[in-house]
Amino acid sequence: MKKVNVAIVGATGAVGTKILEKLLERNFPMNSIKLLASKRSAGMEITANGQKFIVEETVPESFDGIDIAFFSAGGNISKMFVSEAVDRGAVVIDNTSAFRMTADIPLVVPEVNPEALKRHSGIIANPNCSTIQMVTALEPIRQKLGLSRVIVSTYQAVSGAGIEAIDELQKQSAEFESRATNEANLLPTGSGERFYPIAFNAIPQIDAFDTSGYTLEELKMINETKKIFENNKLQVSATCVRIPVVSGHSESIYFEIENDDTSVADIQALLENAPGIVLQDNPDKQSYPMALFAEGEDAVFVGRIRKDPDHPNGFHMWVVTDNLLKGAALNSVQIAECLINEKG
Amino acid sequence: MKKVNVAIVGATGAVGTKILEKLLERNFPMNSIKLLASKRSAGMEITANGQKFIVEETVPESFDGIDIAFFSAGGNISKMFVSEAVDRGAVVIDNTSAFRMTADIPLVVPEVNPEALKRHSGIIANPNCSTIQMVTALEPIRQKLGLSRVIVSTYQAVSGAGIEAIDELQKQSAEFESRATNEANLLPTGSGERFYPIAFNAIPQIDAFDTSGYTLEELKMINETKKIFENNKLQVSATCVRIPVVSGHSESIYFEIENDDTSVADIQALLENAPGIVLQDNPDKQSYPMALFAEGEDAVFVGRIRKDPDHPNGFHMWVVTDNLLKGAALNSVQIAECLINEKG
């Protein structure tokens, strides 16, 4: 297998550092790795798996000779540099929302739609974190039983808003008595005008609002799910909420299947043998997925599977994964592995 | 108006202390007030609104001469003493789950079904906290537009598990680095065998599991909602989750109405003028309900109202209230006020 030259744009960020760790941990066949970030971070030293790396400023020439470039520095940086990278011959795996809904750019979760990779012309989009874990858990069900409807409510961690948001949660959490007046500078969204403490709170806003009343995060879940499943008739609706968790998004997913005669045990059996999924579903042992224990783990954890008492085709499940790993860095590295294996 | 003799059973608990505060704050017409608790708490001094009270042990004779007895000391204490109180002529307002689903015992939220009070024979049940805020927000919609379906996911505060659970959250929250191994002794439920940290976590279990895979908390929401709305055909399903919030339950409620031609503005108008509700629904100003700011407030806050993009009759809303107040103590005191006003 040919070893490739890799670049990570946004290498100092919450996701960028995890991409580097996953590449090293999974022995991705690299000839070289270039860590790129803003001018401000140039010269910074990053240590991962015992190795030291020096961060460079991102400029168009950074991509000369690069085979695979991971982008995770925000939509604006992607819009600025992705075409520079592609023009220089790199395949871009973009972890921002910049290209996800562009019709001819594949939006890929390797466990769900790896075949979409074949249609790429230089750019592959990594879906939003909250979408990835949902479609990974739904795919084995969709494949065997048909899927007609999804209603999801999320419980999302602060790490999705970057390393600074983790620091803010830690600071606020230590100030219990003053919780309602704790200083807040980051959440719900940097693009907004108001900031609220996240410690001891639940904020029903992630990203900005659309004129429909939905947030962009909710629209990402709705639109990306339809694109990944290639089914515009699938009914999807979402409510996205930030809660005081460090890393690990939880999702309360209601879904309706097409098959009329399905038991909870049938669905458990499908998920038990599905790639990327760990079934944690034993109420007798109080065993179910929890964000606190998903932090640092690769799997999508699924539990609390049960039938809607009033709808024959309706089910609930509770799905948890580390939003920085399967929700972002791991999924991107898996996409790169698919590309390499195809070429190999 | 005749002044009445009042007793509070469980007066030292999270809800009991709030019942006392609300009685005083709302100038409930009391001739006397007796604070009752376990033998262990007898002699304890409680201060509320500048007045001092001494706690007494609950014995059958405690209820001699009592007109209204609030019970909030757990289902077992209610089963032991409620009939003693009723036999001695008291009307009991019970805040436990002991009698809620008993067919001839009214389950009352004054903004929703005050007429049910007329059918009581000594016991009135106060619904579960998570049910109260949901039916309060749904009632104005149900009344005008018809209601056919509800799917709810909750984000519940620790105060619902008692004062000790608040202390445990505070302690764990200060131990950020060791979050995955923090000591846990209370949650998810005292009746279980395993305990998990709640700080920096989301626990998808409140109360014990039923053989259906639902928790008792979820079944309470399902069954109580049907009873309060007197509609067994109403489709209701629930997922109940504990999150690291002190007091203030949040609920992501999806609902379908019967009326075909309803806008978000129609629903906002209904809720804006509804009793007990404060509408906080202005995305442009990032205005929506949040648990951290509902703590200590009487209202049920409603926001994030929006239409399901794929279902003409489907809507979402985000409903928050202080689970110790409208979710428990305030609702009980309002029931007592209804009783008094009827008699007066």
mmCIF file of C-alpha atoms in Angstrom, chain A residues 58-342:
data_model
loop_
_atom_site.group_PDB
_atom_site.id
_atom_site.type_symbol
_atom_site.label_atom_id
_atom_site.label_comp_id
_atom_site.label_asym_id
_atom_site.label_seq_id
_atom_site.Cartn_x
_atom_site.Cartn_y
_atom_site.Cartn_z
ATOM 1 C CA THR A 58 -2.098 27.498 6.419
ATOM 2 C CA VAL A 59 -1.250 29.021 3.028
ATOM 3 C CA PRO A 60 -2.200 27.803 -0.473
ATOM 4 C CA GLU A 61 1.274 26.297 -0.931
ATOM 5 C CA SER A 62 0.798 24.192 2.210
ATOM 6 C CA PHE A 63 -1.051 21.697 0.020
ATOM 7 C CA ASP A 64 1.710 21.100 -2.526
ATOM 8 C CA GLY A 65 2.318 17.342 -2.582
ATOM 9 C CA ILE A 66 -0.482 16.568 -0.136
ATOM 10 C CA ASP A 67 -2.593 13.481 -0.919
ATOM 11 C CA ILE A 68 -5.246 13.786 1.799
ATOM 12 C CA ALA A 69 -6.181 17.001 3.616
ATOM 13 C CA PHE A 70 -8.476 16.967 6.646
ATOM 14 C CA PHE A 71 -10.251 20.289 7.186
ATOM 15 C CA SER A 72 -11.608 21.134 10.600
ATOM 16 C CA ALA A 73 -11.105 24.849 11.129
ATOM 17 C CA GLY A 74 -14.596 26.216 10.505
ATOM 18 C CA GLY A 75 -16.628 26.772 7.359
ATOM 19 C CA ASN A 76 -14.878 29.995 6.376
ATOM 20 C CA ILE A 77 -11.395 28.444 6.346
ATOM 21 C CA SER A 78 -12.768 25.560 4.272
ATOM 22 C CA LYS A 79 -14.310 27.955 1.768
ATOM 23 C CA MET A 80 -10.963 29.759 1.555
ATOM 24 C CA PHE A 81 -8.560 26.816 1.188
ATOM 25 C CA VAL A 82 -10.403 23.657 0.084
ATOM 26 C CA SER A 83 -10.263 24.516 -3.627
ATOM 27 C CA GLU A 84 -6.548 25.402 -3.262
ATOM 28 C CA ALA A 85 -5.953 21.932 -1.823
ATOM 29 C CA VAL A 86 -8.029 20.183 -4.505
ATOM 30 C CA ASP A 87 -6.328 22.152 -7.292
ATOM 31 C CA ARG A 88 -2.993 20.900 -5.983
ATOM 32 C CA GLY A 89 -4.185 17.292 -6.179
ATOM 33 C CA ALA A 90 -5.268 16.586 -2.624
ATOM 34 C CA VAL A 91 -8.461 14.813 -1.709
ATOM 35 C CA VAL A 92 -10.174 16.898 0.974
ATOM 36 C CA ILE A 93 -12.144 15.405 3.848
ATOM 37 C CA ASP A 94 -14.026 18.395 5.164
ATOM 38 C CA ASN A 95 -15.426 18.357 8.692
ATOM 39 C CA THR A 96 -17.268 21.703 8.399
ATOM 40 C CA SER A 97 -20.759 22.415 7.107
ATOM 41 C CA ALA A 98 -19.361 24.257 4.046
ATOM 42 C CA PHE A 99 -19.991 21.552 1.421
ATOM 43 C CA ARG A 100 -22.244 19.010 3.139
ATOM 44 C CA MET A 101 -25.402 19.906 1.250
ATOM 45 C CA THR A 102 -23.719 20.528 -2.123
ATOM 46 C CA ALA A 103 -25.457 18.073 -4.442
ATOM 47 C CA ASP A 104 -22.439 16.384 -6.045
ATOM 48 C CA ILE A 105 -20.261 16.231 -2.928
ATOM 49 C CA PRO A 106 -20.577 12.927 -1.061
ATOM 50 C CA LEU A 107 -21.601 13.127 2.604
ATOM 51 C CA VAL A 108 -20.246 9.944 4.114
ATOM 52 C CA VAL A 109 -20.475 7.744 7.171
ATOM 53 C CA PRO A 110 -18.444 4.634 6.266
ATOM 54 C CA GLU A 111 -20.820 2.250 8.099
ATOM 55 C CA VAL A 112 -23.789 3.709 6.193
ATOM 56 C CA ASN A 113 -22.985 4.873 2.669
ATOM 57 C CA PRO A 114 -19.357 4.030 1.733
ATOM 58 C CA GLU A 115 -20.461 3.599 -1.901
ATOM 59 C CA ALA A 116 -21.054 7.367 -2.105
ATOM 60 C CA LEU A 117 -17.268 7.824 -1.891
ATOM 61 C CA LYS A 118 -16.898 6.552 -5.435
ATOM 62 C CA ARG A 119 -18.643 9.663 -6.718
ATOM 63 C CA HIS A 120 -16.256 12.214 -5.238
ATOM 64 C CA SER A 121 -14.388 14.778 -7.293
ATOM 65 C CA GLY A 122 -11.844 15.881 -4.734
ATOM 66 C CA ILE A 123 -14.062 16.791 -1.766
ATOM 67 C CA ILE A 124 -15.790 14.489 0.709
ATOM 68 C CA ALA A 125 -17.913 16.006 3.434
ATOM 69 C CA ASN A 126 -17.953 14.619 6.962
ATOM 70 C CA PRO A 127 -21.503 14.965 8.376
ATOM 71 C CA ASN A 128 -22.389 16.923 11.492
ATOM 72 C CA CYS A 129 -21.586 15.092 14.752
ATOM 73 C CA SER A 130 -25.214 14.751 15.819
ATOM 74 C CA THR A 131 -26.144 13.323 12.403
ATOM 75 C CA ILE A 132 -23.356 10.727 12.301
ATOM 76 C CA GLN A 133 -24.333 8.874 15.449
ATOM 77 C CA MET A 134 -28.013 8.899 14.523
ATOM 78 C CA VAL A 135 -27.601 7.494 11.011
ATOM 79 C CA THR A 136 -25.065 4.917 12.245
ATOM 80 C CA ALA A 137 -27.626 3.593 14.731
ATOM 81 C CA LEU A 138 -30.555 3.820 12.292
ATOM 82 C CA GLU A 139 -28.831 2.227 9.269
ATOM 83 C CA PRO A 140 -29.075 -1.457 10.316
ATOM 84 C CA ILE A 141 -32.762 -0.862 11.102
ATOM 85 C CA ARG A 142 -33.419 1.030 7.871
ATOM 86 C CA GLN A 143 -31.747 -1.679 5.813
ATOM 87 C CA LYS A 144 -33.785 -4.597 7.152
ATOM 88 C CA LEU A 145 -37.049 -3.038 8.324
ATOM 89 C CA GLY A 146 -37.466 0.166 6.333
ATOM 90 C CA LEU A 147 -37.524 3.584 7.960
ATOM 91 C CA SER A 148 -40.323 6.107 7.486
ATOM 92 C CA ARG A 149 -40.015 8.627 10.293
ATOM 93 C CA VAL A 150 -37.509 10.043 12.792
ATOM 94 C CA ILE A 151 -38.076 12.515 15.650
ATOM 95 C CA VAL A 152 -34.955 13.254 17.671
ATOM 96 C CA SER A 153 -34.143 15.330 20.743
ATOM 97 C CA THR A 154 -30.449 15.783 21.479
ATOM 98 C CA TYR A 155 -28.424 16.249 24.654
ATOM 99 C CA GLN A 156 -25.188 17.677 23.265
ATOM 100 C CA ALA A 157 -21.801 18.162 24.914
ATOM 101 C CA VAL A 158 -19.894 21.436 25.042
ATOM 102 C CA SER A 159 -16.813 20.042 23.254
ATOM 103 C CA GLY A 160 -18.761 20.484 20.019
ATOM 104 C CA ALA A 161 -18.252 24.220 20.556
ATOM 105 C CA GLY A 162 -14.469 23.859 20.919
ATOM 106 C CA ILE A 163 -11.816 23.539 23.617
ATOM 107 C CA GLU A 164 -12.661 26.956 25.108
ATOM 108 C CA ALA A 165 -16.218 25.794 25.814
ATOM 109 C CA ILE A 166 -14.861 22.910 27.885
ATOM 110 C CA ASP A 167 -12.841 25.396 29.956
ATOM 111 C CA GLU A 168 -15.910 27.576 30.411
ATOM 112 C CA LEU A 169 -17.997 24.623 31.599
ATOM 113 C CA GLN A 170 -15.275 23.653 34.087
ATOM 114 C CA LYS A 171 -15.043 27.186 35.502
ATOM 115 C CA GLN A 172 -18.795 27.634 35.793
ATOM 116 C CA SER A 173 -19.260 24.202 37.361
ATOM 117 C CA ALA A 174 -17.005 25.135 40.282
ATOM 118 C CA GLU A 175 -19.230 28.163 41.015
ATOM 119 C CA PHE A 176 -22.346 26.398 42.199
ATOM 120 C CA GLU A 177 -23.943 29.102 44.364
ATOM 121 C CA SER A 178 -23.641 31.848 41.731
ATOM 122 C CA ARG A 179 -24.776 29.533 38.929
ATOM 123 C CA ALA A 180 -27.471 31.835 37.531
ATOM 124 C CA THR A 181 -25.051 34.760 37.199
ATOM 125 C CA ASN A 182 -21.846 32.941 36.209
ATOM 126 C CA GLU A 183 -19.802 34.606 33.466
ATOM 127 C CA ALA A 184 -20.581 33.246 29.994
ATOM 128 C CA ASN A 185 -18.735 34.239 26.837
ATOM 129 C CA LEU A 186 -19.156 31.420 24.328
ATOM 130 C CA LEU A 187 -22.473 29.580 24.338
ATOM 131 C CA PRO A 188 -24.961 29.089 22.791
ATOM 132 C CA THR A 189 -23.138 30.392 19.692
ATOM 133 C CA GLY A 190 -20.348 32.806 18.887
ATOM 134 C CA SER A 191 -22.476 34.302 16.110
ATOM 135 C CA GLY A 192 -25.178 35.345 18.581
ATOM 136 C CA GLU A 193 -25.534 38.447 20.710
ATOM 137 C CA ARG A 194 -26.356 36.796 24.035
ATOM 138 C CA PHE A 195 -24.411 34.281 26.091
ATOM 139 C CA TYR A 196 -25.783 32.002 28.802
ATOM 140 C CA PRO A 197 -24.062 29.810 31.392
ATOM 141 C CA ILE A 198 -24.130 26.151 30.403
ATOM 142 C CA ALA A 199 -23.258 24.699 33.831
ATOM 143 C CA PHE A 200 -26.464 23.592 35.616
ATOM 144 C CA ASN A 201 -28.463 24.543 32.526
ATOM 145 C CA ALA A 202 -29.955 23.165 29.311
ATOM 146 C CA ILE A 203 -29.768 25.573 26.359
ATOM 147 C CA PRO A 204 -32.208 24.822 23.516
ATOM 148 C CA GLN A 205 -30.067 26.539 20.914
ATOM 149 C CA ILE A 206 -27.073 25.161 19.003
ATOM 150 C CA ASP A 207 -25.835 27.368 16.150
ATOM 151 C CA ALA A 208 -27.898 30.266 14.790
ATOM 152 C CA PHE A 209 -31.637 30.367 14.091
ATOM 153 C CA ASP A 210 -33.121 30.000 10.641
ATOM 154 C CA THR A 211 -36.275 31.941 9.730
ATOM 155 C CA SER A 212 -38.243 28.680 10.097
ATOM 156 C CA GLY A 213 -37.654 28.768 13.861
ATOM 157 C CA TYR A 214 -35.280 25.812 13.617
ATOM 158 C CA THR A 215 -31.607 26.217 14.464
ATOM 159 C CA LEU A 216 -28.982 25.446 11.839
ATOM 160 C CA GLU A 217 -27.932 22.431 13.963
ATOM 161 C CA GLU A 218 -31.473 21.059 13.753
ATOM 162 C CA LEU A 219 -31.623 21.663 10.003
ATOM 163 C CA LYS A 220 -28.275 19.879 9.609
ATOM 164 C CA MET A 221 -29.707 16.785 11.288
ATOM 165 C CA ILE A 222 -32.840 16.935 9.146
ATOM 166 C CA ASN A 223 -31.201 17.614 5.776
ATOM 167 C CA GLU A 224 -28.044 15.540 6.186
ATOM 168 C CA THR A 225 -30.023 12.474 7.283
ATOM 169 C CA LYS A 226 -32.148 12.639 4.135
ATOM 170 C CA LYS A 227 -29.063 13.089 1.957
ATOM 171 C CA ILE A 228 -27.096 10.230 3.548
ATOM 172 C CA PHE A 229 -30.091 7.862 3.312
ATOM 173 C CA GLU A 230 -30.837 9.203 -0.198
ATOM 174 C CA ASN A 231 -34.488 9.516 0.753
ATOM 175 C CA ASN A 232 -36.187 12.880 0.618
ATOM 176 C CA LYS A 233 -39.487 11.324 1.646
ATOM 177 C CA LEU A 234 -38.111 10.221 5.011
ATOM 178 C CA GLN A 235 -39.822 12.340 7.675
ATOM 179 C CA VAL A 236 -37.196 13.814 9.991
ATOM 180 C CA SER A 237 -37.545 16.424 12.696
ATOM 181 C CA ALA A 238 -35.114 17.489 15.403
ATOM 182 C CA THR A 239 -34.684 19.509 18.587
ATOM 183 C CA CYS A 240 -31.047 20.215 19.497
ATOM 184 C CA VAL A 241 -30.088 21.093 23.044
ATOM 185 C CA ARG A 242 -26.753 21.774 24.749
ATOM 186 C CA ILE A 243 -26.284 20.336 28.236
ATOM 187 C CA PRO A 244 -23.390 20.453 30.742
ATOM 188 C CA VAL A 245 -21.479 17.420 29.472
ATOM 189 C CA VAL A 246 -17.817 17.629 28.396
ATOM 190 C CA SER A 247 -17.765 15.262 25.422
ATOM 191 C CA GLY A 248 -20.394 12.757 24.322
ATOM 192 C CA HIS A 249 -23.672 13.601 22.639
ATOM 193 C CA SER A 250 -26.791 11.711 23.715
ATOM 194 C CA GLU A 251 -29.880 11.404 21.520
ATOM 195 C CA SER A 252 -33.430 10.378 22.316
ATOM 196 C CA ILE A 253 -34.514 8.980 18.961
ATOM 197 C CA TYR A 254 -38.086 8.058 18.105
ATOM 198 C CA PHE A 255 -38.442 6.200 14.815
ATOM 199 C CA GLU A 256 -41.117 4.440 12.803
ATOM 200 C CA ILE A 257 -40.321 1.456 10.615
ATOM 201 C CA GLU A 258 -42.165 0.100 7.599
ATOM 202 C CA ASN A 259 -42.210 -3.507 8.767
ATOM 203 C CA ASP A 260 -45.361 -4.292 10.754
ATOM 204 C CA ASP A 261 -44.274 -7.174 12.888
ATOM 205 C CA THR A 262 -41.064 -6.268 14.644
ATOM 206 C CA SER A 263 -40.121 -6.807 18.265
ATOM 207 C CA VAL A 264 -37.600 -5.008 20.455
ATOM 208 C CA ALA A 265 -35.532 -8.218 20.374
ATOM 209 C CA ASP A 266 -35.443 -8.062 16.560
ATOM 210 C CA ILE A 267 -34.017 -4.558 16.661
ATOM 211 C CA GLN A 268 -31.544 -5.450 19.397
ATOM 212 C CA ALA A 269 -30.313 -8.373 17.293
ATOM 213 C CA LEU A 270 -29.795 -6.114 14.265
ATOM 214 C CA LEU A 271 -27.820 -3.582 16.292
ATOM 215 C CA GLU A 272 -25.793 -6.148 18.193
ATOM 216 C CA ASN A 273 -24.120 -7.269 14.986
ATOM 217 C CA ALA A 274 -23.846 -3.901 13.298
ATOM 218 C CA PRO A 275 -20.471 -2.272 12.552
ATOM 219 C CA GLY A 276 -19.407 0.569 14.842
ATOM 220 C CA ILE A 277 -22.195 -0.074 17.336
ATOM 221 C CA VAL A 278 -22.065 -1.366 20.909
ATOM 222 C CA LEU A 279 -25.450 -2.438 22.263
ATOM 223 C CA GLN A 280 -25.866 -1.501 25.950
ATOM 224 C CA ASP A 281 -29.448 -2.440 26.610
ATOM 225 C CA ASN A 282 -30.152 -4.326 29.784
ATOM 226 C CA PRO A 283 -32.605 -2.494 32.065
ATOM 227 C CA ASP A 284 -32.394 -5.308 34.653
ATOM 228 C CA LYS A 285 -28.724 -4.456 35.167
ATOM 229 C CA GLN A 286 -29.323 -0.684 34.758
ATOM 230 C CA SER A 287 -27.185 -0.934 31.649
ATOM 231 C CA TYR A 288 -27.663 1.807 29.047
ATOM 232 C CA PRO A 289 -25.398 4.294 27.268
ATOM 233 C CA MET A 290 -24.203 7.358 29.190
ATOM 234 C CA ALA A 291 -22.226 10.337 27.885
ATOM 235 C CA LEU A 292 -19.807 10.374 30.830
ATOM 236 C CA PHE A 293 -18.589 6.890 29.954
ATOM 237 C CA ALA A 294 -18.587 7.366 26.170
ATOM 238 C CA GLU A 295 -15.883 10.042 26.369
ATOM 239 C CA GLY A 296 -12.759 8.758 24.607
ATOM 240 C CA GLU A 297 -14.549 5.708 23.152
ATOM 241 C CA ASP A 298 -14.873 4.959 19.438
ATOM 242 C CA ALA A 299 -18.238 3.164 19.454
ATOM 243 C CA VAL A 300 -21.766 4.408 18.961
ATOM 244 C CA PHE A 301 -23.557 3.096 22.054
ATOM 245 C CA VAL A 302 -27.248 2.180 21.743
ATOM 246 C CA GLY A 303 -29.749 1.242 24.441
ATOM 247 C CA ARG A 304 -33.207 1.840 25.939
ATOM 248 C CA ILE A 305 -34.806 0.264 22.863
ATOM 249 C CA ARG A 306 -38.550 -0.027 23.408
ATOM 250 C CA LYS A 307 -41.819 0.007 21.535
ATOM 251 C CA ASP A 308 -44.152 3.004 21.490
ATOM 252 C CA PRO A 309 -47.138 1.743 23.501
ATOM 253 C CA ASP A 310 -49.560 3.561 21.181
ATOM 254 C CA HIS A 311 -48.008 3.072 17.748
ATOM 255 C CA PRO A 312 -47.397 -0.413 16.296
ATOM 256 C CA ASN A 313 -44.427 0.673 14.165
ATOM 257 C CA GLY A 314 -42.916 3.188 16.582
ATOM 258 C CA PHE A 315 -39.811 2.641 18.698
ATOM 259 C CA HIS A 316 -37.489 4.618 20.927
ATOM 260 C CA MET A 317 -33.762 4.317 21.418
ATOM 261 C CA TRP A 318 -31.041 6.212 23.278
ATOM 262 C CA VAL A 319 -27.838 6.727 21.295
ATOM 263 C CA VAL A 320 -24.559 8.075 22.694
ATOM 264 C CA THR A 321 -21.117 8.630 21.194
ATOM 265 C CA ASP A 322 -18.087 10.848 21.708
ATOM 266 C CA ASN A 323 -18.881 13.732 19.366
ATOM 267 C CA LEU A 324 -15.170 14.453 18.835
ATOM 268 C CA LEU A 325 -14.415 10.859 17.791
ATOM 269 C CA LYS A 326 -17.120 8.974 15.836
ATOM 270 C CA GLY A 327 -18.937 12.322 15.644
ATOM 271 C CA ALA A 328 -15.953 13.958 13.905
ATOM 272 C CA ALA A 329 -12.288 12.843 13.926
ATOM 273 C CA LEU A 330 -12.772 9.082 13.799
ATOM 274 C CA ASN A 331 -15.367 9.306 11.029
ATOM 275 C CA SER A 332 -12.992 11.499 8.976
ATOM 276 C CA VAL A 333 -10.111 9.064 9.447
ATOM 277 C CA GLN A 334 -12.392 6.146 8.523
ATOM 278 C CA ILE A 335 -13.277 7.979 5.294
ATOM 279 C CA ALA A 336 -9.554 8.333 4.574
ATOM 280 C CA GLU A 337 -9.060 4.617 5.257
ATOM 281 C CA CYS A 338 -11.807 3.790 2.749
ATOM 282 C CA LEU A 339 -10.086 5.963 0.130
ATOM 283 C CA ILE A 340 -6.724 4.303 0.744
ATOM 284 C CA ASN A 341 -8.165 0.797 0.682
ATOM 285 C CA GLU A 342 -9.933 1.440 -2.605
#
